[in-house]
Structure formats: C-alpha cells, structure tokens
XYZ file of C-alpha atoms in Angstrom:
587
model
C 71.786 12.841 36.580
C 68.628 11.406 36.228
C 66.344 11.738 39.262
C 65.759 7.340 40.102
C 61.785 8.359 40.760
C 59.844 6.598 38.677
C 55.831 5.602 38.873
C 55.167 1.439 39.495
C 52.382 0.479 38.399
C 50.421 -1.841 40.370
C 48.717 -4.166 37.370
C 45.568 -5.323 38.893
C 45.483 -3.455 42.446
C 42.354 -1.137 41.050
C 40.321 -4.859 40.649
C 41.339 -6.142 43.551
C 39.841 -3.279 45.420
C 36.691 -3.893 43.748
C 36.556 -7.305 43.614
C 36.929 -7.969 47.753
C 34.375 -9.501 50.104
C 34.201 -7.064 52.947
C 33.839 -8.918 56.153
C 34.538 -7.970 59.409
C 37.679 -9.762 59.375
C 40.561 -8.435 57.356
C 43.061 -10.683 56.327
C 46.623 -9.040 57.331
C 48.150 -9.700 53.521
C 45.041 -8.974 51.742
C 43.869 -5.056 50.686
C 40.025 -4.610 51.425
C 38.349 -1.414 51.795
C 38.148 -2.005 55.155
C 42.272 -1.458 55.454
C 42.679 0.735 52.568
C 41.710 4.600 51.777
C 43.375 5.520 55.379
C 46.569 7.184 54.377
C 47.524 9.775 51.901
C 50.194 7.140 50.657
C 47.122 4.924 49.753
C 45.645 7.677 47.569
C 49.171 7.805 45.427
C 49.188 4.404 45.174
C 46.393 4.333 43.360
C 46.727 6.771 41.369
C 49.852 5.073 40.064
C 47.641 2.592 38.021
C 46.888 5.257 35.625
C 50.180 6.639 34.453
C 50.188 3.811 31.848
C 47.451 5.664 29.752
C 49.253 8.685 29.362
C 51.663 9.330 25.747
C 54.341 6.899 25.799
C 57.214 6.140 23.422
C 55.830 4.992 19.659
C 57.263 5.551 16.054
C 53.745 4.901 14.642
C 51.576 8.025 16.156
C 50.928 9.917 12.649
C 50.235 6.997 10.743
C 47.001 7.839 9.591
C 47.405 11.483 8.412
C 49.009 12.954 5.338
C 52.423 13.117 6.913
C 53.517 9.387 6.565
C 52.449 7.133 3.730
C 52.204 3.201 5.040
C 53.647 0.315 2.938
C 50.201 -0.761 2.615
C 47.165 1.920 2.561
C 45.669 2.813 5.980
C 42.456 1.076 6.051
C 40.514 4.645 7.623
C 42.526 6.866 4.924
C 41.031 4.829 2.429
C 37.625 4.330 3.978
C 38.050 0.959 4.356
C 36.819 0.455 7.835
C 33.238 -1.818 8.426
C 31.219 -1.684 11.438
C 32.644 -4.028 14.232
C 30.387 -6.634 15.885
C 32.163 -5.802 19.593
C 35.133 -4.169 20.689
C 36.129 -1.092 18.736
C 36.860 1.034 21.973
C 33.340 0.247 23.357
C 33.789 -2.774 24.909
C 33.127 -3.405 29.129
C 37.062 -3.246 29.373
C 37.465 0.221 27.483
C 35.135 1.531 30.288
C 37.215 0.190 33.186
C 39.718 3.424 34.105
C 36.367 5.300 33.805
C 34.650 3.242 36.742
C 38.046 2.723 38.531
C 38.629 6.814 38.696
C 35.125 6.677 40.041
C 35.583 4.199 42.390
C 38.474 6.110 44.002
C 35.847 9.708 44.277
C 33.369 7.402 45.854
C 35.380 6.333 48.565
C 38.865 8.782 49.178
C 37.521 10.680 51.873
C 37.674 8.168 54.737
C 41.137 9.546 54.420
C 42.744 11.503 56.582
C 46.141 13.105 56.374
C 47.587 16.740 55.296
C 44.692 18.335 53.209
C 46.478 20.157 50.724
C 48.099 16.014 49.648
C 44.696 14.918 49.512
C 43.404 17.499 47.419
C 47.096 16.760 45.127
C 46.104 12.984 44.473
C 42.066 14.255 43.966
C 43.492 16.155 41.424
C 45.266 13.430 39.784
C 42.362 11.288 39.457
C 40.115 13.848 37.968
C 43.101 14.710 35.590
C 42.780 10.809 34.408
C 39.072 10.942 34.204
C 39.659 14.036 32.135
C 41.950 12.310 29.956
C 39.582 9.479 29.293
C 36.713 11.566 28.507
C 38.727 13.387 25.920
C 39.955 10.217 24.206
C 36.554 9.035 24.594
C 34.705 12.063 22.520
C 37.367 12.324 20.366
C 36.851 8.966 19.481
C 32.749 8.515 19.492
C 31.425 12.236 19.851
C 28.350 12.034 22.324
C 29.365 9.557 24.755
C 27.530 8.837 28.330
C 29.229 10.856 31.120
C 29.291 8.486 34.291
C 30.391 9.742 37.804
C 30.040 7.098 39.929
C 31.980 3.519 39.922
C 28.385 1.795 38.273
C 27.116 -1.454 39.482
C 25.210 -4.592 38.026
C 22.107 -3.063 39.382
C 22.093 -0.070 37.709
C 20.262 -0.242 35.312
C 18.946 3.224 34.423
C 22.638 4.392 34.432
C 23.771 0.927 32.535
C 21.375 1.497 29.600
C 21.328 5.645 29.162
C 21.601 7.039 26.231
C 25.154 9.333 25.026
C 25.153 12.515 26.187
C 25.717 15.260 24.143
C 29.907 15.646 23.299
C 29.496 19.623 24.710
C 27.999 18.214 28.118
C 30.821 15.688 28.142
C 33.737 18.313 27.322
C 32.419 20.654 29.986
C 32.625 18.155 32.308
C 36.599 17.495 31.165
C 36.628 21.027 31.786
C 35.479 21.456 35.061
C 37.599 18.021 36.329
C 40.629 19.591 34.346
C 39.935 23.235 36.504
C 39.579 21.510 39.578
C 43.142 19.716 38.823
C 44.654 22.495 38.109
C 43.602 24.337 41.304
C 44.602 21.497 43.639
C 47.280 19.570 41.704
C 51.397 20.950 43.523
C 53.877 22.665 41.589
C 56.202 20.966 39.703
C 58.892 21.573 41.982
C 56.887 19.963 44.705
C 56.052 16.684 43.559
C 58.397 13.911 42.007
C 59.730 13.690 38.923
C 57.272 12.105 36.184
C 54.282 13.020 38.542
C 51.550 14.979 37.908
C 50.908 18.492 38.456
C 49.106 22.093 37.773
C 51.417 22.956 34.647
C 50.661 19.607 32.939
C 46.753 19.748 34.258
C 46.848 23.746 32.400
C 48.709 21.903 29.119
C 45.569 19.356 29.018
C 43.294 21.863 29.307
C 44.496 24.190 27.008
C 44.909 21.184 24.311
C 41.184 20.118 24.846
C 39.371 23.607 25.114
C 41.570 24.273 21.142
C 40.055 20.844 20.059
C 36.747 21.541 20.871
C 36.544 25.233 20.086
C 37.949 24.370 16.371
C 36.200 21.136 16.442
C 32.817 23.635 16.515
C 34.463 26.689 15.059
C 34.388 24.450 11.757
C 31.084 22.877 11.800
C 29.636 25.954 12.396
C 28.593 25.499 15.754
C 27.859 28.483 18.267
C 29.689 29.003 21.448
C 33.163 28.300 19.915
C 34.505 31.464 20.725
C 34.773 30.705 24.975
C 36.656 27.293 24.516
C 39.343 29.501 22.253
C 39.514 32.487 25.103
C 40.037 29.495 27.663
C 42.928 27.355 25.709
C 44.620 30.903 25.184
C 44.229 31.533 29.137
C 45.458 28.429 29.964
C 48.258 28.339 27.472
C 49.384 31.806 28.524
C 49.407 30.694 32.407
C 51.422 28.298 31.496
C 53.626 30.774 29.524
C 53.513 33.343 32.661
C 54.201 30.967 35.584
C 55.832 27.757 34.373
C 59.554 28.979 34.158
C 59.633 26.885 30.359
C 61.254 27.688 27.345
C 62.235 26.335 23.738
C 65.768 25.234 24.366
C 68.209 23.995 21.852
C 69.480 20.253 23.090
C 72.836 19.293 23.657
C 74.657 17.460 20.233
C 77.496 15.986 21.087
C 77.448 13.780 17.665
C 77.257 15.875 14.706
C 78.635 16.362 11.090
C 80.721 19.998 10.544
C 78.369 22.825 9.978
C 75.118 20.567 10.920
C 74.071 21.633 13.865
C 71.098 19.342 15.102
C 69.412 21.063 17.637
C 65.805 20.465 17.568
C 66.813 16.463 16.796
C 68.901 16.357 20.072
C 65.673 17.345 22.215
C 64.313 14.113 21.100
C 67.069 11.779 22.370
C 67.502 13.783 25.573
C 68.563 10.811 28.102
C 67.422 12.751 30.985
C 64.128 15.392 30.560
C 63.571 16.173 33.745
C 65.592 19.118 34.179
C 64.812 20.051 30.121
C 62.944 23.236 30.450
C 60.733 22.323 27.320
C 60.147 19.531 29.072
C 56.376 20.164 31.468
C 55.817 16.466 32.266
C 58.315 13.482 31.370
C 58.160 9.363 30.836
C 61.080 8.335 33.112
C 63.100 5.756 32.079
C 65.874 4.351 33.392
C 68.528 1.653 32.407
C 67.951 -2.115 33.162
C 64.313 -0.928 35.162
C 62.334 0.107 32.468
C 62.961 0.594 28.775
C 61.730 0.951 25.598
C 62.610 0.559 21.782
C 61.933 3.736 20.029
C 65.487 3.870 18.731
C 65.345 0.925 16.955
C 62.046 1.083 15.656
C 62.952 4.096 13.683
C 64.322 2.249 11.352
C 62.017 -0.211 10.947
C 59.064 1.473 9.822
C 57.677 0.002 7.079
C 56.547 4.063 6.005
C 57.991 6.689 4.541
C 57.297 10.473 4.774
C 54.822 12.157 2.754
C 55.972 14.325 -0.597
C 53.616 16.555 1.026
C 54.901 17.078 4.133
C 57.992 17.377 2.818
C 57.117 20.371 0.251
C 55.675 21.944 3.879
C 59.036 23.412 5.094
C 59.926 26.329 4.229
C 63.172 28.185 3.398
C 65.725 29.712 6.118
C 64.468 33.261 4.587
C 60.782 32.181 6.151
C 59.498 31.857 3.158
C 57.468 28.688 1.405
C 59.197 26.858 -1.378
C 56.836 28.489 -4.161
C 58.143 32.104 -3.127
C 61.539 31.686 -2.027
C 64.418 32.260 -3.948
C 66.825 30.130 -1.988
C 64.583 27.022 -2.902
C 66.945 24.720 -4.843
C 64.635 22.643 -6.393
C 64.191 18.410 -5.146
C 66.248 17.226 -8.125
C 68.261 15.005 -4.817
C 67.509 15.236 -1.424
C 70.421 16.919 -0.317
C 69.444 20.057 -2.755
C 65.676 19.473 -1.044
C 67.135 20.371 2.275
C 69.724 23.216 0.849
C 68.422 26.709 2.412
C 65.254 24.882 4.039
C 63.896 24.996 7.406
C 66.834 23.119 9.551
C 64.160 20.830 11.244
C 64.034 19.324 7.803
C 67.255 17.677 8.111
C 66.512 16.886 11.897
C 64.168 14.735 11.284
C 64.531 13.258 7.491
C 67.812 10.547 7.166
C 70.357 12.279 5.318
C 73.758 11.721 4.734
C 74.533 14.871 7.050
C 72.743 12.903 9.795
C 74.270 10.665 12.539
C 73.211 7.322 12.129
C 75.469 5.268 14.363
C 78.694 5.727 15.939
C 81.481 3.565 15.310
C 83.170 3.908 18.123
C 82.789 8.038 18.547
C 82.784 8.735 15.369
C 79.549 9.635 13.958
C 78.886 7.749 10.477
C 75.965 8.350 8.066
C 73.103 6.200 6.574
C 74.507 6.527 3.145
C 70.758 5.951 1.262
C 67.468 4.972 2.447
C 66.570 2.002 0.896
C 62.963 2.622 -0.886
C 61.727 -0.725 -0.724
C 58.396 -0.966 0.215
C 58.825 -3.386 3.109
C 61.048 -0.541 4.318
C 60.705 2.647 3.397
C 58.540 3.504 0.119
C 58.596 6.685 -0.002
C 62.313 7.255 0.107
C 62.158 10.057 2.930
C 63.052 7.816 6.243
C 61.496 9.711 9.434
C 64.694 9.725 11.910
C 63.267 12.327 14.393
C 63.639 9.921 17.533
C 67.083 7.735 16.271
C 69.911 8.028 18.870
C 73.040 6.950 17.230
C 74.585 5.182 20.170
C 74.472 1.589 19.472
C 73.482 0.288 22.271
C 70.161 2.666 22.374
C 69.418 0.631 19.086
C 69.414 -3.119 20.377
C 65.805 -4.319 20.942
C 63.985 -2.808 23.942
C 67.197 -1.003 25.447
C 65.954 2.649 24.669
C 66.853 4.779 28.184
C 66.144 8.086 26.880
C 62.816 10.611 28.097
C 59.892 10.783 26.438
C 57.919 13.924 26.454
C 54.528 13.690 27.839
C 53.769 17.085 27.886
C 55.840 19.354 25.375
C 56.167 23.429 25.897
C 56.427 23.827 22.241
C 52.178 22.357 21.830
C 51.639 25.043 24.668
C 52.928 28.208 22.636
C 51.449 26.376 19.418
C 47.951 26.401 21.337
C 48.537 29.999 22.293
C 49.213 31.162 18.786
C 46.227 29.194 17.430
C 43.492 29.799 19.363
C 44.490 33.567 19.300
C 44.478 33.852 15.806
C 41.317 31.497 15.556
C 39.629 34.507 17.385
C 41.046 37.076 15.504
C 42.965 38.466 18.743
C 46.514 37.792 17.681
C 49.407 40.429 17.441
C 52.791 40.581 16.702
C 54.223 40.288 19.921
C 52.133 37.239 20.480
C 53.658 35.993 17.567
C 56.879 37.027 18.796
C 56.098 34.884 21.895
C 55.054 31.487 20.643
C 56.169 30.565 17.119
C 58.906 33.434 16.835
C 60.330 31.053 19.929
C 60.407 28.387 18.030
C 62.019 30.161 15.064
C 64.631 31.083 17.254
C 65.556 28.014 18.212
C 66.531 27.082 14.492
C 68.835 30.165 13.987
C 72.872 28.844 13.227
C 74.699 32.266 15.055
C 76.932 33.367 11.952
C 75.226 31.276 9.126
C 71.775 32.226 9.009
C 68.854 33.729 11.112
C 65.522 31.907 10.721
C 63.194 33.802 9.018
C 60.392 34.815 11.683
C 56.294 34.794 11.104
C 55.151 38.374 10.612
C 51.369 39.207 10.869
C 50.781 39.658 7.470
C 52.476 37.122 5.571
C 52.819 36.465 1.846
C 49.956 33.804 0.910
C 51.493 30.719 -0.298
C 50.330 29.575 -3.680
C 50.876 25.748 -2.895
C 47.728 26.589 -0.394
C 45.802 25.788 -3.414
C 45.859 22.098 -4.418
C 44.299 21.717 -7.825
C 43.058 25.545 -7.528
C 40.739 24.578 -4.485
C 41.773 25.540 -0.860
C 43.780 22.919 0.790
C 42.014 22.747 3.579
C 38.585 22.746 1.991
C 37.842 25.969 2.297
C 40.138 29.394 2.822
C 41.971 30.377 5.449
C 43.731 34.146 5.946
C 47.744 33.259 5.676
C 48.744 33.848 9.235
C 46.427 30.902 10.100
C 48.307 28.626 7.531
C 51.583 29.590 8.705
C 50.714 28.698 11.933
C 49.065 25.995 11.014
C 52.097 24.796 8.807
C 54.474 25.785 12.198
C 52.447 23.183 14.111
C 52.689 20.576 11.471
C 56.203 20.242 11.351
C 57.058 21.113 14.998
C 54.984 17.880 16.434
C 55.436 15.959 13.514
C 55.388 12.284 14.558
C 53.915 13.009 17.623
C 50.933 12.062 17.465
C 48.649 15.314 16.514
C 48.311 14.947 13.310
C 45.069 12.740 12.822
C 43.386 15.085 15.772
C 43.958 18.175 13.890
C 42.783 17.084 10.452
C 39.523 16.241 12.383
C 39.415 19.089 14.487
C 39.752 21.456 11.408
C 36.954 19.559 9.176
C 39.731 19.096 7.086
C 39.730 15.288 5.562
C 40.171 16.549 2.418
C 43.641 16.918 2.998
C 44.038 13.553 2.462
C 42.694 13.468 -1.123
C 46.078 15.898 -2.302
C 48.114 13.019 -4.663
C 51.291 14.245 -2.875
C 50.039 12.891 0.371
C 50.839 9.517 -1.440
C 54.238 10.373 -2.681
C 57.487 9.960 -2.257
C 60.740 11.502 -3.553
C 62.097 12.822 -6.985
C 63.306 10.103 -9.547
C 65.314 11.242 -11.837
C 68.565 9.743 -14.253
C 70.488 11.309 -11.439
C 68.879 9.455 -8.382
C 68.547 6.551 -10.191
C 72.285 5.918 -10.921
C 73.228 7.563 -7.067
C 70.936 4.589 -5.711
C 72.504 1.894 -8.314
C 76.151 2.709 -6.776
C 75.169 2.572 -3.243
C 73.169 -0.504 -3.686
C 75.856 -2.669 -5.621
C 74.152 -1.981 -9.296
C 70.449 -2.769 -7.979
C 68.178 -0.193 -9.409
C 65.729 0.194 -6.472
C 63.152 2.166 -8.480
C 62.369 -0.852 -11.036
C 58.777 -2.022 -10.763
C 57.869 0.794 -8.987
C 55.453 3.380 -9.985
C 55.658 6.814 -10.462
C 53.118 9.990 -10.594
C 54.388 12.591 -13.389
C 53.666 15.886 -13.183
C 54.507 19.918 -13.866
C 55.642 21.995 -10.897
C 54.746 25.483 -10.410
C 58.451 26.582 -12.289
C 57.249 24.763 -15.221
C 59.083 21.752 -14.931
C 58.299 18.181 -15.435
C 58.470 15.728 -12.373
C 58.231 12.238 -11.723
C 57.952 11.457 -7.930
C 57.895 7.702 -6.384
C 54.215 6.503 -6.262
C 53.517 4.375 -3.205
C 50.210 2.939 -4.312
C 49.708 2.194 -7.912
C 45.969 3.108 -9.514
C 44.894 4.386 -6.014
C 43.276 7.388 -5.034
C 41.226 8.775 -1.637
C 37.909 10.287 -1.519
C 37.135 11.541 1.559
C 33.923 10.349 4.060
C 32.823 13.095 6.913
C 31.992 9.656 8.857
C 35.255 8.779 9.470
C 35.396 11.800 11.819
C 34.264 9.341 14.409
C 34.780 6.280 15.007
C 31.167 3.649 14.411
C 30.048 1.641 17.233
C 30.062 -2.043 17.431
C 26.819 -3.349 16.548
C 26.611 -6.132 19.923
C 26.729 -2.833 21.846
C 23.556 -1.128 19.704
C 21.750 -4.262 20.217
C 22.427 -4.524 24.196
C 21.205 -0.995 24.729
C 18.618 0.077 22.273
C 18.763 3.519 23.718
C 22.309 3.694 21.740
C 22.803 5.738 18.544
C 24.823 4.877 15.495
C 27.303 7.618 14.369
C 26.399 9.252 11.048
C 27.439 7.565 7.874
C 27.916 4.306 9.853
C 24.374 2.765 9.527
C-alpha cells in the first residue's frame, strides 16, 4: 500500500519570511526570523516549497520535437517565435526560487539540532538551486550566477552582466556534489523526499547535457563532464539497489503482454525499483488528470518516430526481414519492438474496462482537432474508468526514472569512446530484456558493432547533421523511444546540435493511407471517410514502393535557425540593464 507521506506545500511561506518587520516583539501566530530557523523541522518546512518545481504529471512534454506533430505547427519548430517585450522566463518572478534558496543559505545556521539532518535539508536546497540553474542555462545559456538572497540596494549584483554558461554549470556541479554527499539514503528519508540517489541522477543528467552540449560545438573540456555523468550514473548503478522491472498487467488482450505500458500507470511507485524518486499521489488529497488527457491531445505521433522502432530481431525496419511493411497499423507493429504497441492505441490495447473486461479503442479518429496524425500516444492511459474522469488520476509519477540513469551511462561512455560490451550488456541490454515474451520471442540485444541503418540518411545527408558511428545511433535511437513523452526530447535535439532533425518531412507525418485504410476507417466511422480534405505527402520507400502518408500541414516545410537553441531575452529586461546581452540570432 501506498506509503500516506506526501510533501505540503506551503504557497507563500518563503515571502512571508522575507517580507516580515523584525521587531523585538514577535507576534505568537506570526513567523518572523526572529522565531523561525531554530529547529531542524523548520529547515524541512521550507524546503517543502520547492517540490512543486520538480517533473510532474503532463501529456504535453515532447511537444516541440520530432516525436509528436501538433494540430497546429509549434510556433519554435517553425521559427515563429519574436522577441518578447517582458516575461519570457526573465521576469523578477522567474528569479524568485533563486533568491528564496538563497535566502534559506543566508540564514539556516542559527539552527541547531542533529548535524547530519541539517546537512540533509542543506542538501535539499542546493539540489533546488541546482535545478534552477540548469533550467535556467538550458533556457538562456550565460546567465548571472547569484548566491545570496539580493536586495534593492544591490546594485552592482542587480545590474551584472551573465556569466559565462560553463561558470554557471560548475557551480550546478559543485551544489549537486555537495547534495549528494550530505543528502540520506533513500531508505532513510520519506517517501517522495529527496535524497543522494536522485541528487547522483541530476548530476549525471546535467554533466551529459553539458558535455554533449560542448562535445558538438566543438568546445574543449567536454571530455570531464562525460567521465563525471558516467561516474555518477554508474554509482547509481553500484549502490542504488534499482533495476528495469516489468510492471504488473492485470488488464491485457491474449498474447499482449504490456509490460513497459504498466510501469506508467503504476498506482503506487514507491516500492517500484525503477522508480529513484516518485510524485505521490493519493486519492481525494491530491490528484491529477494525466489519464484523461491522453486522449485529448490535439497531436498525433510522428511518422518518424514511428519508423524509429525496430524489429524483435534488433534490427531497424530497412534491414530486417520480419518488417511487414505499414500497409495498416496492426502490420506496422507485427515483429516490432513491443514498446511500440505500449505506447501507440491499437486495437490490442486496453482502452477502458467495462466492468473487468478490457475493451479496445477500435480506431483513432484522425481529425485534426484530435489526433492528425492517426498514431494516438497512449503511453500514460489507465483503463480504469474512474482514473479517466477529470482530475481523478491517483497513480505515481516518476520524477526520477532508472531507465535515464543506464541511458546516461551508455551515452556518455560511448560519447568518449570508452564503451564495451558488457557496458552495453548493463544499461540498454537491461532494457532489452525487459521487452523479451519467455516462449515467443527474445529481444534482439545491441552488440558493439552494429549494422548501420540506411534510414540514418535522410535525403542522403546524415540525420543528425553530420555522422555518427552506429553504436551511437542505436543508443541514441534506445533513448528516443524509452523516454518518449517524457519530456527529453527537445533537450537532446539541442544538446546534440541537432535541429536539423526537424527539417526530415516524416517528422510532419502521419500514417499510411491506402484503399485498405480508407474503407477500415469508413466502417468504423458509420461511412464517414475521415481522410477527405486532408492532405497527403507521396513518396517511394526504400523497397521500391509507392506511399502516401497523412500530411498534417499542407504546403509547409521547416528550415532550421541555430538561434532557437536558446531562448531571446525580453527586450524591457535589455533596456533595464544595459550590461545585458542579446542571444545570437535574436537581435
């Protein structure tokens, strides 16, 4: 049963602090300085306040990447973003967890109490700051590192310039270090709560961003951010007693086992050994509406993302000889990577249980209001009704994943040129595993010379904008489709210089329309042919054949723009501090 420890968070305690007039006389219902930072309870308290920026439940996290294709085109995919006058994640109020983290180093250590609990909730805070900075340079690049809870009167501090984003990231590094030193065990603290696994995770996760991020742009010094996210990532893997586990499905079709779905609809993650840190939620106290959101997404997933799986034999769709072609969907997922069907409606899916019995979606609808690309994401849908009515969602969310940690591992180890087979063998051969039906099939594991894949090309150029050797792809491909909808995918297109990706036509597509679809989709929908009006991209496939696949945008195509690597900043804040830079590409 699920553990009933869950963080509150105290909206508006952090200002409050601030905000007091210290006298000598402290009201008795009022919190002042003068009767707070005493305890070691005081210190959790406020660290409570920042729990709500960590990952939380959304169907919406890969929107802008080439994995999902909007029903109407993502204003940065298409470079249609314009300089904003404030705001845009620059604003006094973005700034506010940075000065209230501060606030709480300036003034914890009137505290006294066990020192091992202080150092626990020191380590929390510097975790957040961590977290902020990273959002922060991921965001803006070079962004001013503050360390103290600023003041009106500062004025030197109030109008620096940014400092450079390798300053910054060394300083997430060291605050990330110094968490993961000091924060408890997991088995120590309570459930949902912070501590040194989840502190390693974010530091392994920034230290691959940043050691890519300068790996290609041809920056020195790359190589020691890779040797720490493989450190950190292997701690993890050495210590943290996690594994890939295959969830519990009690409501599935014969011979479809769903696995790797299941984990996503866990009610209860915090005894889920891929589970490092969980979002806690609990019936009638706090809920959310992931379930029903799924479908009502207004997207559709990406031809392109689709074509990524490959076959049960290992093998990409171009080589394989089990590949049966996308002629349906139901031959698109015949002999393909089971996580396929896990997350992509199918009739072989649960949808909703009448009563116990498990019945299907019988078609997506491919409206563009709906779902325009006819391939509905259904990763996160629990098929129990009542998981589906508006904001009544009681199952986990995964803050921190295991599967990212032996994904890091893998990467950054082949990045460097490191990797062997048994490392393989212990990060994405794990996750391999987990996908093997005992008696039907073995997943085909990642070897450390694999065949390259010929749809690595798009339009004979390198996919990624320039070449890669084919272990990286594979595991690049591995980490694609394992997080998918997680929200990775926009920070590893921009870690890997790779915004061409979203020039490839296929990121814009949707499924194959044939005679055949057409008059499936005519009887399910009482005679209404959902494909008229709608436009289509023809094409030959590498067998030779022709294709016509649902176009989502009529006449449109993407150029890339290396500025929209950043985000610009708003032009009141360039005029309020002259010592402030525009981002390139954004004057």
């Amino acid at each position: 049963m699920k553990r009933y420890k869950f963080i509150i968070i105290l909206i508006g305690f952090v200002l409050a602090l601030g905000a007091c007039d210290v006298t000598d006389t402290v009201p008795e219902d009022a919190i002042t300085d003068l009767n707070f930072w005493k305890k070691t309870d005081d210190l959790k308290l406020y660290a409570n306040n920042f729990y709500t920026t960590l990952s939380s439940p959304s169907q919406w996290l890969d929107n802008t990447s080439d994995n999902c294709v909007t029903n109407s085109p993502d204003n940065r995919l298409f470079n249609n973003i314009t300089v904003p006058g404030s705001g845009g994640g620059w604003a006094i109020s973005n700034w506010s967890n940075i000065r209230n983290v501060n606030y709480f180093l300036s003034h914890y250590q009137t505290v006294e109490g066990d020192e091992q609990e202080i150092a626990h909730y020191v380590g929390e805070i510097r975790f957040f700051r961590a977290h902020e900075y990273f959002n922060k340079v991921k965001a803006f690049g070079d962004v001013p590192w503050l360390d103290k809870d600023l003041i009106t009167t500062d004025d030197e501090l109030l109008f620096n310039a940014r400092d450079p984003r390798k300053f910054v990231i060394d300083k997430v590094i060291e605050d990330l270090e110094f968490a993961a030193l000091n924060l408890k065990l997991p088995q120590d603290v309570e459930n949902g709560r912070l501590h040194k696994f989840a502190a390693l995770q974010l530091l392994a996760r920034v230290c691959l961003f940043e050691g890519t991020w300068m790996k290609y742009r041809n920056l020195s010094g790359w190589e020691s951010y890779l040797e720490k996210a493989a450190t950190a990532s292997k701690q993890i893997m050495d210590e943290g007693n996690y594994a890939i586990v295959k969830g519990n499905a009690p409501f599935t079709f014969e011979d479809y086992p769903l696995f790797y779905r299941q984990q996503f609809i866990q009610e209860d993650l915090t005894s889920n050994q891929e589970c490092v840190l969980p979002r806690i939620y609990v019936k009638d106290k706090l809920m959310h509406g992931l379930s029903r959101q799924v479908n009502q997404t207004g997207w559709g997933i990406s031809k392109d993302f689709i074509e990524s799986f490959v076959c049960v034999d290992g093998l990409p769709i171009a080589l394989s000889p089990l590949y049966q072609g996308d002629d349906s969907l139901q031959l698109e997922m015949t002999n393909r990577d089971p996580r396929l069907r896990n997350m992509v409606d199918n009739k072989n899916l649960p949808y909703y249980l009448d009563g116990s019995r498990p019945i299907s979606y019988p078609a997506t609808t491919v409206a563009v209001n709906e779902c325009p690309t006819g391939y509905l994401a259904s990763k996160f849908r629990d098929p129990v009704p009542a998981q589906n009515e508006a904001n009544q969602t009681t199952y986990d969310w995964y803050v921190f994943r295991y599967a990212e940690v032996l994904l890091i591992y893998a990467e950054a180890k082949a990045e460097l040129g490191t990797i062997s087979q048994p490392d393989i063998d212990l990060s994405i051969n794990k996750l391999r595993e987990r996908l093997d039906e005992p008696g039907v099939f073995e997943m085909g594991r990642l070897s450390l010379n694999p065949a390259e894949d010929p749809l690595a090309l798009v339009d004979g150029q390198p996919r990624y904008g320039y070449a890669i050797s084919p272990l990286l792809y594979e595991i690049r491909r591995e980490r694609r489709i394992e997080l998918a909808f997680e929200g990775f995918r926009w920070d590893d297109i921009c870690r890997w210089n790779a915004g061409v990706l979203i020039e490839n036509p296929k990121t814009m597509l949707g499924m194959s329309v044939n005679d055949e679809v057409i008059e499936r989709y005519k009887k399910l929908f009482g005679g209404t042919n959902q494909f008229e009006g709608r436009s289509f991209y023809e094409f030959t496939d590498w067998d030779g054949a022709d294709k016509k696949l649902l176009k989502v945008y009529a006449n449109s195509s993407r150029t890339w723009d290396d500025k929209l690597y950043l985000n610009p900043l708003p032009t009141d804040q360039l005029s309020l501090n002259p010592n402030l830079t525009q981002n390139p590409g954004w004057n």
